[in-house]
């Protein structure tokens, strides 16, 4: 197993290198002079020169690349132009918020989507199955910004049960923290819940046809063991991959949700960086997001190998 | 005769929605005594697997179901028993091994777990006890390095090994009856012989009754006490292996026996039974074999023949047999 993880890490390394290279080249890739774009059309030559100096644009690209990587090695991603503070500091503040939101949505996805799909397959072609399929269809077809607005109006404004937006730190107020996450978490998760329910239903239906399920029944295993042990572990093999993909989608989906619910996470930070042409922030954000996704994928691969022995031995 | 261990009475298995059912097993009856080895033979699709699955109530439902008859095991009717009662019988009193060893084991659990869990569920053993029980079973079915195999996954084993593991699972709780559905069909010839030998050894050692399903008559002749020949969902002939092989009475059995290629008889060409097994949606009226029967009479097209006793314990469902008996 440690060898397996090491192998996957080695595969992840080139990806991170590529992403860091692309991050570093963003200023080369934008059309026009980035210094002019940042300083604004009405800026004086002196101001533009200052920005250029600050971004190091007057140095050759290779030299800048060198100091970019040297910075990464030191944990320094430069200073934000808009916020006037180190990029790493701003990101370190925001990452936990987004991870909490996406993590909560992931919890909802797995806790609702997987059991719904499994039960629908076990009770295939009954009203339970129909109900799950209908719910899943609604889940995948409702746009999440619309859902967010409806939830805010209903639970935040009309019923006044939950905050309509904003965020408090877990350390300051744990209960308030959970209350703040419920509506955005639901809005973010619904699409993934629908997808996961449908995929786990389809997978379970297929697994239930397999000979080994019949063997388990022929052995006299009780129903919970046939479904919850023999079938479920096989269902998890493809489903864990889907959950991995969901993680990525939840992280990118949080940009919209953070904006709608005014949650101070990575998504909003990066969105404002893009609008404000805060290149150092964009570069740093890109790199950190990519690193998080690569780590997530690694985690999924490890889980996958833990569940399916054939992966560990490289037979798949 | 003493009360048999298992008696199947007028079993009917159908497929499809009510009103448009196709009858796959039609009025099948058979008995199995304690310690007896019964062979069920017949062409592909004649309902052998369905009969076996019915006994453990494992017919996939939907689309299939048991639509009639009784399956009496020690006085209990399994055709109408609760799922809970069945789970106490499956794997404990009556076990089954399947045709396809490559897919019958769960790919994501270790061998030791798959054998041990039956012992835990049925005999209430602890994990450690179940492990040593599994180890003993692996040893008994002739698997080398049993201690190491316990921790392996099915994909690390060959087909023959996996069938041995299946046998270990099926026999772990010392069942009264083992149903073996073509246990050697998917294996190559040398392995086939080893597995059959192992089954026969274990049968006499444990004193269990065995239902051996196969379409290989050679296998039947070597191993079984009694044989039932199936055709299109019915038993057409039944008797001791010696009687059925030496004096086959039903035309289908005769043709089946003639179709075995032999080395000593000089044959120009392989004998085959003309025609095809009828499909379920298009079963002929009367005797189901009549379209292919070399000895067909007008009466065969009218009504299904009853089963006649050719000799004590040897029965065949053919009116020609009945006439023959009366003529003597
Ligand atoms: N799930 C199913 N749905 C519809 N028909 C089925 C199903 N399973 C079996 N049958 C039908 O029932 C009949 C008997 O099938 P069965 O599997 O018992 O045959 P068999 O004698 O075991 O054949 P083989 O030697 O090929 O294993 C076949 O004609 C088959 O078409
Ligand atoms: Mg079969």
Coordinates of C-alpha atoms in Angstrom, one line a residue, chain B residues 6-315:
Chain B
X6 CA -36.2 -34.2 0.3
X7 CA -39.4 -34.7 -1.7
X8 CA -40.3 -32.4 -4.5
X9 CA -43.9 -32.7 -5.5
X10 CA -45.4 -31.4 -8.7
X11 CA -43.1 -28.4 -8.9
X12 CA -44.0 -25.6 -11.3
X13 CA -41.8 -22.7 -12.1
X14 CA -43.0 -19.9 -14.4
X15 CA -41.5 -16.8 -15.9
X16 CA -43.2 -13.6 -16.9
X17 CA -46.2 -11.5 -15.7
X18 CA -49.4 -13.3 -14.6
X19 CA -51.5 -14.1 -17.6
X20 CA -48.5 -14.4 -19.9
X21 CA -46.5 -16.9 -18.0
X22 CA -44.0 -19.2 -19.7
X23 CA -43.8 -22.5 -17.9
X24 CA -40.1 -23.5 -17.4
X25 CA -40.6 -26.4 -15.0
X26 CA -43.9 -28.3 -15.3
X27 CA -45.1 -30.7 -12.7
X28 CA -41.7 -32.0 -11.7
X29 CA -41.5 -34.6 -8.8
X30 CA -38.4 -36.2 -7.3
X31 CA -37.2 -37.7 -4.1
X32 CA -33.8 -37.8 -2.4
X33 CA -33.0 -40.2 0.3
X34 CA -30.4 -39.6 3.1
X35 CA -26.9 -40.1 1.8
X36 CA -28.1 -40.7 -1.8
X37 CA -26.5 -39.3 -4.9
X38 CA -29.1 -38.3 -7.5
X39 CA -28.0 -37.2 -10.9
X40 CA -30.2 -34.9 -13.0
X41 CA -29.3 -34.9 -16.7
X42 CA -30.8 -33.2 -19.7
X43 CA -30.0 -30.8 -22.6
X44 CA -29.2 -27.2 -22.0
X45 CA -32.3 -25.2 -21.1
X46 CA -34.5 -28.1 -19.9
X47 CA -34.8 -26.5 -16.4
X48 CA -32.2 -28.3 -14.4
X49 CA -30.8 -25.1 -12.8
X50 CA -34.3 -23.8 -12.1
X51 CA -35.2 -27.0 -10.3
X52 CA -32.1 -26.6 -8.1
X53 CA -32.6 -23.0 -7.4
X54 CA -36.3 -23.7 -6.5
X55 CA -35.2 -26.0 -3.7
X56 CA -33.3 -23.1 -2.1
X57 CA -35.9 -20.6 -3.2
X58 CA -33.4 -18.6 -5.2
X59 CA -35.4 -18.2 -8.4
X60 CA -34.8 -14.6 -9.5
X61 CA -38.1 -12.9 -8.8
X62 CA -39.2 -11.0 -10.9
X63 CA -39.4 -12.4 -13.5
X64 CA -39.5 -16.0 -12.2
X65 CA -41.5 -17.6 -9.4
X66 CA -42.6 -21.0 -8.0
X67 CA -46.2 -21.2 -9.2
X68 CA -47.1 -24.6 -7.7
X69 CA -46.1 -27.7 -5.9
X70 CA -44.4 -28.6 -2.7
X71 CA -40.7 -29.0 -1.7
X72 CA -40.7 -31.0 1.5
X73 CA -37.5 -31.1 3.5
X74 CA -37.9 -33.0 6.8
X75 CA -41.6 -32.2 6.9
X76 CA -41.2 -28.5 6.1
X77 CA -42.6 -27.1 2.8
X78 CA -39.8 -24.9 1.5
X79 CA -41.9 -23.6 -1.3
X80 CA -44.0 -21.7 1.2
X81 CA -41.4 -21.2 4.0
X82 CA -40.6 -17.6 5.2
X83 CA -37.4 -15.9 4.0
X84 CA -36.1 -16.2 7.6
X85 CA -36.7 -19.9 7.8
X86 CA -35.0 -20.3 4.4
X87 CA -31.9 -18.5 5.6
X88 CA -31.6 -21.0 8.4
X89 CA -31.6 -23.8 5.8
X90 CA -29.5 -22.2 3.0
X91 CA -25.9 -23.0 3.6
X92 CA -26.6 -24.9 6.8
X93 CA -28.9 -27.8 5.8
X94 CA -28.9 -27.5 2.1
X95 CA -25.9 -26.0 0.2
X96 CA -25.4 -25.3 -3.4
X97 CA -22.4 -24.9 -5.7
X98 CA -22.6 -23.3 -9.1
X99 CA -21.5 -23.8 -12.6
X100 CA -19.3 -20.7 -12.9
X101 CA -16.5 -20.7 -10.3
X102 CA -15.0 -17.6 -11.9
X103 CA -17.9 -15.3 -10.9
X104 CA -19.5 -17.1 -8.0
X105 CA -17.0 -15.8 -5.4
X106 CA -17.2 -12.2 -4.3
X107 CA -14.2 -10.3 -5.8
X108 CA -13.7 -7.9 -2.9
X109 CA -13.6 -10.2 0.1
X110 CA -10.8 -12.5 1.2
X111 CA -11.3 -16.3 0.8
X112 CA -11.1 -16.8 4.6
X113 CA -13.9 -14.3 5.1
X114 CA -16.1 -15.9 2.5
X115 CA -15.8 -19.3 4.1
X116 CA -15.7 -18.1 7.7
X117 CA -18.8 -15.9 7.5
X118 CA -21.1 -19.0 7.0
X119 CA -19.7 -20.5 10.1
X120 CA -20.3 -17.3 12.0
X121 CA -23.8 -16.9 10.8
X122 CA -25.0 -20.5 11.1
X123 CA -22.9 -21.9 13.9
X124 CA -22.4 -18.8 15.9
X125 CA -18.6 -19.1 15.9
X126 CA -16.3 -16.2 16.8
X127 CA -14.0 -14.7 14.2
X128 CA -11.0 -16.7 15.5
X129 CA -13.0 -20.0 15.5
X130 CA -14.4 -19.3 12.1
X131 CA -10.9 -18.7 10.8
X132 CA -9.6 -22.0 12.0
X133 CA -12.8 -23.7 10.7
X134 CA -12.1 -22.1 7.3
X135 CA -8.5 -23.2 7.4
X136 CA -9.6 -26.8 8.1
X137 CA -12.1 -26.7 5.2
X138 CA -9.4 -25.4 2.8
X139 CA -7.1 -28.2 3.9
X140 CA -9.9 -30.7 3.4
X141 CA -10.8 -29.6 -0.1
X142 CA -7.1 -30.0 -1.1
X143 CA -5.8 -26.5 -1.4
X144 CA -2.1 -26.1 -0.9
X145 CA -0.8 -23.5 1.5
X146 CA -4.2 -23.1 3.1
X147 CA -3.1 -20.6 5.8
X148 CA -1.8 -18.3 3.1
X149 CA -4.8 -18.8 0.8
X150 CA -7.1 -17.5 3.6
X151 CA -5.8 -14.0 3.1
X152 CA -6.0 -14.1 -0.7
X153 CA -8.7 -12.7 -3.0
X154 CA -10.6 -14.8 -5.6
X155 CA -8.7 -13.3 -8.5
X156 CA -5.5 -14.8 -7.2
X157 CA -6.9 -18.3 -7.7
X158 CA -7.3 -20.5 -10.7
X159 CA -10.8 -21.8 -11.8
X160 CA -10.3 -25.2 -10.2
X161 CA -9.0 -23.6 -7.0
X162 CA -12.1 -21.4 -6.9
X163 CA -14.4 -24.3 -7.3
X164 CA -12.6 -26.0 -4.4
X165 CA -13.2 -22.8 -2.3
X166 CA -16.9 -22.9 -3.3
X167 CA -17.0 -26.5 -2.1
X168 CA -15.4 -25.5 1.1
X169 CA -18.0 -22.7 1.6
X170 CA -20.8 -25.1 0.8
X171 CA -19.7 -27.8 3.1
X172 CA -18.4 -25.7 6.0
X173 CA -21.5 -26.2 8.0
X174 CA -21.8 -29.9 7.1
X175 CA -25.1 -29.7 5.3
X176 CA -27.5 -32.7 4.8
X177 CA -27.8 -32.0 1.1
X178 CA -25.4 -30.6 -1.4
X179 CA -26.8 -29.4 -4.7
X180 CA -24.0 -29.2 -7.3
X181 CA -25.1 -27.5 -10.5
X182 CA -22.8 -28.5 -13.3
X183 CA -19.8 -28.1 -10.9
X184 CA -17.2 -29.1 -13.5
X185 CA -18.6 -27.8 -16.8
X186 CA -16.4 -24.7 -16.7
X187 CA -13.2 -26.5 -15.9
X188 CA -10.8 -28.4 -18.0
X189 CA -10.8 -32.2 -18.2
X190 CA -8.1 -33.1 -15.7
X191 CA -9.5 -30.6 -13.1
X192 CA -13.0 -31.9 -13.8
X193 CA -12.0 -35.4 -12.7
X194 CA -10.2 -34.1 -9.6
X195 CA -13.3 -32.1 -8.5
X196 CA -15.6 -35.0 -9.1
X197 CA -13.3 -37.3 -7.1
X198 CA -13.2 -34.7 -4.3
X199 CA -17.0 -34.5 -4.2
X200 CA -17.4 -38.2 -4.0
X201 CA -14.9 -38.5 -1.2
X202 CA -16.6 -35.7 0.8
X203 CA -20.0 -37.2 0.1
X204 CA -19.1 -40.6 1.7
X205 CA -17.1 -38.9 4.5
X206 CA -19.9 -36.5 5.5
X207 CA -22.7 -38.9 4.6
X208 CA -24.6 -36.2 2.9
X209 CA -27.1 -36.5 0.0
X210 CA -26.0 -34.9 -3.3
X211 CA -28.0 -33.7 -6.2
X212 CA -25.6 -33.6 -9.1
X213 CA -26.8 -31.7 -12.1
X214 CA -24.9 -32.2 -15.4
X215 CA -25.4 -32.7 -19.1
X216 CA -22.4 -35.0 -19.1
X217 CA -23.7 -38.6 -19.0
X218 CA -20.2 -39.9 -18.5
X219 CA -20.0 -38.0 -15.2
X220 CA -23.3 -39.5 -14.1
X221 CA -22.4 -43.0 -14.8
X222 CA -19.3 -42.7 -12.6
X223 CA -20.8 -41.0 -9.6
X224 CA -24.5 -41.3 -9.0
X225 CA -26.8 -43.9 -7.4
X226 CA -30.0 -42.8 -9.2
X227 CA -30.6 -40.7 -12.2
X228 CA -33.4 -38.5 -13.4
X229 CA -33.6 -37.5 -17.1
X230 CA -35.2 -34.1 -17.8
X231 CA -36.7 -32.9 -21.0
X232 CA -38.3 -29.5 -21.5
X233 CA -39.2 -28.9 -17.8
X234 CA -40.3 -32.5 -17.1
X235 CA -38.7 -35.7 -15.9
X236 CA -39.1 -38.2 -18.6
X237 CA -37.2 -41.1 -17.0
X238 CA -36.0 -42.0 -13.6
X239 CA -34.3 -45.0 -12.0
X240 CA -31.1 -46.5 -10.7
X241 CA -28.1 -45.5 -12.7
X242 CA -27.6 -49.1 -13.7
X243 CA -31.2 -49.6 -14.9
X244 CA -31.4 -46.3 -16.8
X245 CA -28.0 -46.9 -18.6
X246 CA -28.5 -50.5 -19.3
X247 CA -32.2 -50.5 -20.2
X248 CA -33.1 -47.0 -21.2
X249 CA -36.9 -46.9 -21.7
X250 CA -37.7 -43.4 -22.9
X251 CA -36.7 -42.7 -26.5
X252 CA -35.1 -39.5 -25.4
X253 CA -32.8 -41.3 -23.0
X254 CA -31.9 -43.8 -25.6
X255 CA -31.0 -41.1 -28.1
X256 CA -29.1 -39.2 -25.3
X257 CA -27.0 -42.3 -24.6
X258 CA -26.4 -43.0 -28.2
X259 CA -25.1 -39.5 -28.7
X260 CA -22.1 -40.2 -26.4
X261 CA -19.1 -40.7 -28.6
X262 CA -17.2 -43.9 -27.6
X263 CA -13.8 -45.1 -28.7
X264 CA -14.5 -48.8 -28.8
X265 CA -17.5 -48.6 -31.1
X266 CA -16.5 -47.7 -34.6
X267 CA -18.8 -44.9 -35.6
X268 CA -18.7 -43.2 -39.0
X269 CA -20.3 -40.1 -37.6
X270 CA -21.4 -38.7 -34.3
X271 CA -25.0 -39.4 -33.5
X272 CA -27.1 -36.4 -32.6
X273 CA -30.7 -36.1 -31.7
X274 CA -32.5 -34.5 -34.7
X275 CA -34.4 -31.3 -34.0
X276 CA -34.1 -28.8 -31.3
X277 CA -35.1 -28.3 -27.7
X278 CA -38.5 -26.5 -27.9
X279 CA -38.5 -22.9 -26.7
X280 CA -40.7 -22.1 -23.7
X281 CA -42.9 -19.9 -25.7
X282 CA -43.7 -22.6 -28.2
X283 CA -44.0 -25.9 -26.3
X284 CA -45.6 -28.7 -28.3
X285 CA -48.9 -30.2 -27.0
X286 CA -49.0 -33.8 -25.7
X287 CA -45.6 -35.4 -25.1
X288 CA -43.0 -32.6 -25.4
X289 CA -40.6 -34.9 -27.1
X290 CA -42.9 -36.0 -29.9
X291 CA -41.7 -33.7 -32.6
X292 CA -38.2 -35.3 -32.3
X293 CA -39.2 -38.8 -31.4
X294 CA -38.3 -41.5 -33.9
X295 CA -41.2 -43.7 -32.5
X296 CA -44.0 -41.1 -32.4
X297 CA -47.6 -42.3 -32.4
X298 CA -50.8 -40.3 -32.9
X299 CA -51.7 -40.5 -29.2
X300 CA -48.4 -38.8 -28.3
X301 CA -49.7 -35.5 -29.9
X302 CA -52.8 -35.5 -27.7
X303 CA -52.0 -35.8 -24.1
X304 CA -48.9 -35.7 -21.9
X305 CA -48.0 -39.3 -21.0
X306 CA -48.2 -40.4 -17.4
X307 CA -45.2 -41.9 -15.8
X308 CA -45.2 -45.7 -15.9
X309 CA -43.2 -48.1 -13.9
X310 CA -40.9 -50.1 -16.2
X311 CA -39.4 -52.1 -13.3
X312 CA -39.4 -51.5 -9.6
X313 CA -38.0 -48.0 -9.0
X314 CA -37.5 -47.4 -12.7
X315 CA -40.1 -45.1 -14.3

